[in-house]
mmCIF file with all atom_site columns, C-alpha atoms in Angstrom:
data_model
loop_
_atom_site.group_PDB
_atom_site.id
_atom_site.type_symbol
_atom_site.label_atom_id
_atom_site.label_alt_id
_atom_site.label_comp_id
_atom_site.label_asym_id
_atom_site.label_entity_id
_atom_site.label_seq_id
_atom_site.pdbx_PDB_ins_code
_atom_site.Cartn_x
_atom_site.Cartn_y
_atom_site.Cartn_z
_atom_site.occupancy
_atom_site.B_iso_or_equiv
_atom_site.pdbx_formal_charge
_atom_site.auth_seq_id
_atom_site.auth_comp_id
_atom_site.auth_asym_id
_atom_site.auth_atom_id
_atom_site.pdbx_PDB_model_num
ATOM 1   C CA . UNK A 1 1   ? 0.000   0.000   0.000   1.00 0.00 ? 1   UNK A CA 1
ATOM 2   C CA . UNK A 1 2   ? 1.176   3.510   -0.781  1.00 0.00 ? 2   UNK A CA 1
ATOM 3   C CA . UNK A 1 3   ? 0.167   6.449   1.409   1.00 0.00 ? 3   UNK A CA 1
ATOM 4   C CA . UNK A 1 4   ? 0.526   10.012  0.122   1.00 0.00 ? 4   UNK A CA 1
ATOM 5   C CA . UNK A 1 5   ? 0.408   13.296  2.029   1.00 0.00 ? 5   UNK A CA 1
ATOM 6   C CA . UNK A 1 6   ? 0.582   16.864  0.833   1.00 0.00 ? 6   UNK A CA 1
ATOM 7   C CA . UNK A 1 7   ? 3.444   19.196  1.655   1.00 0.00 ? 7   UNK A CA 1
ATOM 8   C CA . UNK A 1 8   ? 3.310   22.979  2.060   1.00 0.00 ? 8   UNK A CA 1
ATOM 9   C CA . UNK A 1 9   ? 4.582   23.594  -1.479  1.00 0.00 ? 9   UNK A CA 1
ATOM 10  C CA . UNK A 1 10  ? 1.775   23.821  -4.050  1.00 0.00 ? 10  UNK A CA 1
ATOM 11  C CA . UNK A 1 11  ? 1.438   20.233  -5.286  1.00 0.00 ? 11  UNK A CA 1
ATOM 12  C CA . UNK A 1 12  ? 4.476   18.536  -3.785  1.00 0.00 ? 12  UNK A CA 1
ATOM 13  C CA . UNK A 1 13  ? 3.324   15.189  -2.437  1.00 0.00 ? 13  UNK A CA 1
ATOM 14  C CA . UNK A 1 14  ? 5.213   12.839  -0.138  1.00 0.00 ? 14  UNK A CA 1
ATOM 15  C CA . UNK A 1 15  ? 4.507   9.136   -0.541  1.00 0.00 ? 15  UNK A CA 1
ATOM 16  C CA . UNK A 1 16  ? 5.683   6.025   1.243   1.00 0.00 ? 16  UNK A CA 1
ATOM 17  C CA . UNK A 1 17  ? 5.149   2.301   1.413   1.00 0.00 ? 17  UNK A CA 1
ATOM 18  C CA . UNK A 1 18  ? 6.193   2.362   5.065   1.00 0.00 ? 18  UNK A CA 1
ATOM 19  C CA . UNK A 1 19  ? 9.790   1.487   4.247   1.00 0.00 ? 19  UNK A CA 1
ATOM 20  C CA . UNK A 1 20  ? 10.789  3.748   1.354   1.00 0.00 ? 20  UNK A CA 1
ATOM 21  C CA . UNK A 1 21  ? 9.848   7.383   0.772   1.00 0.00 ? 21  UNK A CA 1
ATOM 22  C CA . UNK A 1 22  ? 9.724   9.565   -2.324  1.00 0.00 ? 22  UNK A CA 1
ATOM 23  C CA . UNK A 1 23  ? 8.082   12.691  -3.685  1.00 0.00 ? 23  UNK A CA 1
ATOM 24  C CA . UNK A 1 24  ? 5.761   13.456  -6.556  1.00 0.00 ? 24  UNK A CA 1
ATOM 25  C CA . UNK A 1 25  ? 5.087   16.872  -8.036  1.00 0.00 ? 25  UNK A CA 1
ATOM 26  C CA . UNK A 1 26  ? 3.861   18.400  -11.237 1.00 0.00 ? 26  UNK A CA 1
ATOM 27  C CA . UNK A 1 27  ? 5.390   20.707  -13.805 1.00 0.00 ? 27  UNK A CA 1
ATOM 28  C CA . UNK A 1 28  ? 5.862   24.431  -13.284 1.00 0.00 ? 28  UNK A CA 1
ATOM 29  C CA . UNK A 1 29  ? 3.319   25.041  -16.075 1.00 0.00 ? 29  UNK A CA 1
ATOM 30  C CA . UNK A 1 30  ? 0.698   23.317  -13.899 1.00 0.00 ? 30  UNK A CA 1
ATOM 31  C CA . UNK A 1 31  ? 1.703   25.158  -10.725 1.00 0.00 ? 31  UNK A CA 1
ATOM 32  C CA . UNK A 1 32  ? 4.187   22.651  -9.322  1.00 0.00 ? 32  UNK A CA 1
ATOM 33  C CA . UNK A 1 33  ? 7.845   23.056  -8.482  1.00 0.00 ? 33  UNK A CA 1
ATOM 34  C CA . UNK A 1 34  ? 9.128   19.949  -10.337 1.00 0.00 ? 34  UNK A CA 1
ATOM 35  C CA . UNK A 1 35  ? 10.562  18.554  -7.091  1.00 0.00 ? 35  UNK A CA 1
ATOM 36  C CA . UNK A 1 36  ? 9.530   14.952  -7.628  1.00 0.00 ? 36  UNK A CA 1
ATOM 37  C CA . UNK A 1 37  ? 8.256   12.424  -10.109 1.00 0.00 ? 37  UNK A CA 1
ATOM 38  C CA . UNK A 1 38  ? 5.153   13.368  -12.045 1.00 0.00 ? 38  UNK A CA 1
ATOM 39  C CA . UNK A 1 39  ? 2.327   10.851  -11.439 1.00 0.00 ? 39  UNK A CA 1
ATOM 40  C CA . UNK A 1 40  ? 2.439   9.468   -14.993 1.00 0.00 ? 40  UNK A CA 1
ATOM 41  C CA . UNK A 1 41  ? 6.200   9.005   -14.638 1.00 0.00 ? 41  UNK A CA 1
ATOM 42  C CA . UNK A 1 42  ? 5.473   6.748   -11.676 1.00 0.00 ? 42  UNK A CA 1
ATOM 43  C CA . UNK A 1 43  ? 3.309   4.574   -13.930 1.00 0.00 ? 43  UNK A CA 1
ATOM 44  C CA . UNK A 1 44  ? 6.151   4.470   -16.462 1.00 0.00 ? 44  UNK A CA 1
ATOM 45  C CA . UNK A 1 45  ? 8.623   3.606   -13.690 1.00 0.00 ? 45  UNK A CA 1
ATOM 46  C CA . UNK A 1 46  ? 6.460   0.774   -12.360 1.00 0.00 ? 46  UNK A CA 1
ATOM 47  C CA . UNK A 1 47  ? 6.291   -0.837  -15.783 1.00 0.00 ? 47  UNK A CA 1
ATOM 48  C CA . UNK A 1 48  ? 9.958   -0.224  -16.696 1.00 0.00 ? 48  UNK A CA 1
ATOM 49  C CA . UNK A 1 49  ? 11.240  -1.602  -13.390 1.00 0.00 ? 49  UNK A CA 1
ATOM 50  C CA . UNK A 1 50  ? 8.984   -4.645  -13.498 1.00 0.00 ? 50  UNK A CA 1
ATOM 51  C CA . UNK A 1 51  ? 9.973   -5.448  -17.071 1.00 0.00 ? 51  UNK A CA 1
ATOM 52  C CA . UNK A 1 52  ? 13.655  -5.038  -16.185 1.00 0.00 ? 52  UNK A CA 1
ATOM 53  C CA . UNK A 1 53  ? 13.314  -7.364  -13.183 1.00 0.00 ? 53  UNK A CA 1
ATOM 54  C CA . UNK A 1 54  ? 11.308  -9.880  -15.227 1.00 0.00 ? 54  UNK A CA 1
ATOM 55  C CA . UNK A 1 55  ? 13.995  -10.011 -17.909 1.00 0.00 ? 55  UNK A CA 1
ATOM 56  C CA . UNK A 1 56  ? 16.694  -10.628 -15.312 1.00 0.00 ? 56  UNK A CA 1
ATOM 57  C CA . UNK A 1 57  ? 14.628  -13.239 -13.433 1.00 0.00 ? 57  UNK A CA 1
ATOM 58  C CA . UNK A 1 58  ? 13.870  -15.107 -16.642 1.00 0.00 ? 58  UNK A CA 1
ATOM 59  C CA . UNK A 1 59  ? 17.492  -14.917 -17.762 1.00 0.00 ? 59  UNK A CA 1
ATOM 60  C CA . UNK A 1 60  ? 18.542  -16.452 -14.457 1.00 0.00 ? 60  UNK A CA 1
ATOM 61  C CA . UNK A 1 61  ? 15.816  -19.122 -14.636 1.00 0.00 ? 61  UNK A CA 1
ATOM 62  C CA . UNK A 1 62  ? 16.774  -20.017 -18.231 1.00 0.00 ? 62  UNK A CA 1
ATOM 63  C CA . UNK A 1 63  ? 20.541  -19.818 -17.561 1.00 0.00 ? 63  UNK A CA 1
ATOM 64  C CA . UNK A 1 64  ? 20.929  -17.012 -20.095 1.00 0.00 ? 64  UNK A CA 1
ATOM 65  C CA . UNK A 1 65  ? 24.054  -14.960 -19.343 1.00 0.00 ? 65  UNK A CA 1
ATOM 66  C CA . UNK A 1 66  ? 22.607  -11.462 -19.040 1.00 0.00 ? 66  UNK A CA 1
ATOM 67  C CA . UNK A 1 67  ? 25.060  -8.821  -17.833 1.00 0.00 ? 67  UNK A CA 1
ATOM 68  C CA . UNK A 1 68  ? 23.102  -5.601  -18.476 1.00 0.00 ? 68  UNK A CA 1
ATOM 69  C CA . UNK A 1 69  ? 19.630  -4.652  -19.596 1.00 0.00 ? 69  UNK A CA 1
ATOM 70  C CA . UNK A 1 70  ? 17.944  -1.261  -19.879 1.00 0.00 ? 70  UNK A CA 1
ATOM 71  C CA . UNK A 1 71  ? 14.192  -0.753  -20.315 1.00 0.00 ? 71  UNK A CA 1
ATOM 72  C CA . UNK A 1 72  ? 12.768  2.652   -21.272 1.00 0.00 ? 72  UNK A CA 1
ATOM 73  C CA . UNK A 1 73  ? 9.017   3.260   -21.034 1.00 0.00 ? 73  UNK A CA 1
ATOM 74  C CA . UNK A 1 74  ? 6.971   6.197   -22.286 1.00 0.00 ? 74  UNK A CA 1
ATOM 75  C CA . UNK A 1 75  ? 3.231   6.577   -21.768 1.00 0.00 ? 75  UNK A CA 1
ATOM 76  C CA . UNK A 1 76  ? 1.947   8.057   -25.008 1.00 0.00 ? 76  UNK A CA 1
ATOM 77  C CA . UNK A 1 77  ? -1.304  9.917   -24.208 1.00 0.00 ? 77  UNK A CA 1
ATOM 78  C CA . UNK A 1 78  ? -1.731  11.680  -27.548 1.00 0.00 ? 78  UNK A CA 1
ATOM 79  C CA . UNK A 1 79  ? -4.964  9.717   -28.047 1.00 0.00 ? 79  UNK A CA 1
ATOM 80  C CA . UNK A 1 80  ? -6.705  10.168  -24.663 1.00 0.00 ? 80  UNK A CA 1
ATOM 81  C CA . UNK A 1 81  ? -9.080  7.246   -25.261 1.00 0.00 ? 81  UNK A CA 1
ATOM 82  C CA . UNK A 1 82  ? -6.229  4.918   -26.177 1.00 0.00 ? 82  UNK A CA 1
ATOM 83  C CA . UNK A 1 83  ? -3.086  5.639   -24.131 1.00 0.00 ? 83  UNK A CA 1
ATOM 84  C CA . UNK A 1 84  ? -0.201  3.386   -25.127 1.00 0.00 ? 84  UNK A CA 1
ATOM 85  C CA . UNK A 1 85  ? 2.857   2.291   -23.189 1.00 0.00 ? 85  UNK A CA 1
ATOM 86  C CA . UNK A 1 86  ? 5.768   2.402   -25.642 1.00 0.00 ? 86  UNK A CA 1
ATOM 87  C CA . UNK A 1 87  ? 8.975   0.701   -24.585 1.00 0.00 ? 87  UNK A CA 1
ATOM 88  C CA . UNK A 1 88  ? 12.507  -0.012  -25.731 1.00 0.00 ? 88  UNK A CA 1
ATOM 89  C CA . UNK A 1 89  ? 14.789  -2.743  -24.447 1.00 0.00 ? 89  UNK A CA 1
ATOM 90  C CA . UNK A 1 90  ? 18.583  -2.657  -24.727 1.00 0.00 ? 90  UNK A CA 1
ATOM 91  C CA . UNK A 1 91  ? 20.748  -5.667  -23.905 1.00 0.00 ? 91  UNK A CA 1
ATOM 92  C CA . UNK A 1 92  ? 24.493  -5.900  -23.602 1.00 0.00 ? 92  UNK A CA 1
ATOM 93  C CA . UNK A 1 93  ? 26.201  -6.837  -26.867 1.00 0.00 ? 93  UNK A CA 1
ATOM 94  C CA . UNK A 1 94  ? 27.354  -10.258 -25.624 1.00 0.00 ? 94  UNK A CA 1
ATOM 95  C CA . UNK A 1 95  ? 23.819  -11.693 -25.717 1.00 0.00 ? 95  UNK A CA 1
ATOM 96  C CA . UNK A 1 96  ? 23.122  -13.857 -28.775 1.00 0.00 ? 96  UNK A CA 1
ATOM 97  C CA . UNK A 1 97  ? 20.060  -13.189 -30.950 1.00 0.00 ? 97  UNK A CA 1
ATOM 98  C CA . UNK A 1 98  ? 18.170  -16.310 -29.883 1.00 0.00 ? 98  UNK A CA 1
ATOM 99  C CA . UNK A 1 99  ? 18.638  -15.574 -26.155 1.00 0.00 ? 99  UNK A CA 1
ATOM 100 C CA . UNK A 1 100 ? 17.618  -11.957 -26.742 1.00 0.00 ? 100 UNK A CA 1
ATOM 101 C CA . UNK A 1 101 ? 14.415  -13.072 -28.474 1.00 0.00 ? 101 UNK A CA 1
ATOM 102 C CA . UNK A 1 102 ? 13.664  -15.666 -25.809 1.00 0.00 ? 102 UNK A CA 1
ATOM 103 C CA . UNK A 1 103 ? 13.859  -12.973 -23.142 1.00 0.00 ? 103 UNK A CA 1
ATOM 104 C CA . UNK A 1 104 ? 11.780  -10.501 -25.167 1.00 0.00 ? 104 UNK A CA 1
ATOM 105 C CA . UNK A 1 105 ? 9.080   -13.148 -25.529 1.00 0.00 ? 105 UNK A CA 1
ATOM 106 C CA . UNK A 1 106 ? 8.778   -13.318 -21.723 1.00 0.00 ? 106 UNK A CA 1
ATOM 107 C CA . UNK A 1 107 ? 7.962   -9.600  -21.351 1.00 0.00 ? 107 UNK A CA 1
ATOM 108 C CA . UNK A 1 108 ? 4.260   -10.070 -22.095 1.00 0.00 ? 108 UNK A CA 1
ATOM 109 C CA . UNK A 1 109 ? 4.022   -12.034 -18.845 1.00 0.00 ? 109 UNK A CA 1
ATOM 110 C CA . UNK A 1 110 ? 5.639   -9.446  -16.567 1.00 0.00 ? 110 UNK A CA 1
ATOM 111 C CA . UNK A 1 111 ? 3.330   -8.846  -13.628 1.00 0.00 ? 111 UNK A CA 1
ATOM 112 C CA . UNK A 1 112 ? 2.853   -5.068  -13.917 1.00 0.00 ? 112 UNK A CA 1
ATOM 113 C CA . UNK A 1 113 ? 2.275   -5.329  -17.660 1.00 0.00 ? 113 UNK A CA 1
ATOM 114 C CA . UNK A 1 114 ? -0.302  -8.056  -17.026 1.00 0.00 ? 114 UNK A CA 1
ATOM 115 C CA . UNK A 1 115 ? -2.033  -5.894  -14.420 1.00 0.00 ? 115 UNK A CA 1
ATOM 116 C CA . UNK A 1 116 ? -2.010  -2.766  -16.612 1.00 0.00 ? 116 UNK A CA 1
ATOM 117 C CA . UNK A 1 117 ? -3.500  -4.787  -19.478 1.00 0.00 ? 117 UNK A CA 1
ATOM 118 C CA . UNK A 1 118 ? -6.699  -5.436  -17.547 1.00 0.00 ? 118 UNK A CA 1
ATOM 119 C CA . UNK A 1 119 ? -9.753  -3.265  -16.977 1.00 0.00 ? 119 UNK A CA 1
ATOM 120 C CA . UNK A 1 120 ? -9.684  -1.278  -13.775 1.00 0.00 ? 120 UNK A CA 1
ATOM 121 C CA . UNK A 1 121 ? -12.334 -0.203  -11.338 1.00 0.00 ? 121 UNK A CA 1
ATOM 122 C CA . UNK A 1 122 ? -12.019 2.203   -8.437  1.00 0.00 ? 122 UNK A CA 1
ATOM 123 C CA . UNK A 1 123 ? -13.561 1.827   -5.001  1.00 0.00 ? 123 UNK A CA 1
ATOM 124 C CA . UNK A 1 124 ? -13.374 4.401   -2.243  1.00 0.00 ? 124 UNK A CA 1
ATOM 125 C CA . UNK A 1 125 ? -13.005 2.603   1.070   1.00 0.00 ? 125 UNK A CA 1
ATOM 126 C CA . UNK A 1 126 ? -13.263 5.436   3.606   1.00 0.00 ? 126 UNK A CA 1
ATOM 127 C CA . UNK A 1 127 ? -13.285 9.174   4.179   1.00 0.00 ? 127 UNK A CA 1
ATOM 128 C CA . UNK A 1 128 ? -11.718 10.297  7.442   1.00 0.00 ? 128 UNK A CA 1
ATOM 129 C CA . UNK A 1 129 ? -12.135 13.725  8.944   1.00 0.00 ? 129 UNK A CA 1
ATOM 130 C CA . UNK A 1 130 ? -8.926  13.640  10.976  1.00 0.00 ? 130 UNK A CA 1
ATOM 131 C CA . UNK A 1 131 ? -5.327  12.771  10.185  1.00 0.00 ? 131 UNK A CA 1
#
């Protein structure tokens, strides 16, 4: 679970999972101070990190010698009714083509990608009048 709390600066928002802390903010054009990740960047980060971890886990499971991998994710929202996660994957040069393709084939099963591919619903659990 993530908990977020406002800070005194316009839209700066602290968030934590109870162990790790970070900040989110918005752009100066929208009144923020650009002192943290923008919310859509956090979606991009969740997918990029999960895909990166999935590639490394699968490489280990399949005994594929993977030294380095970089995943870049961009949430293209040009069509508001059809946002698209666009991603690039870069492997170290020592990986052979067949191992590279084997690992790429596993990306469709990464857990965050699988979750983001489903329909969502939202449910408010509570409204508290004191913090």
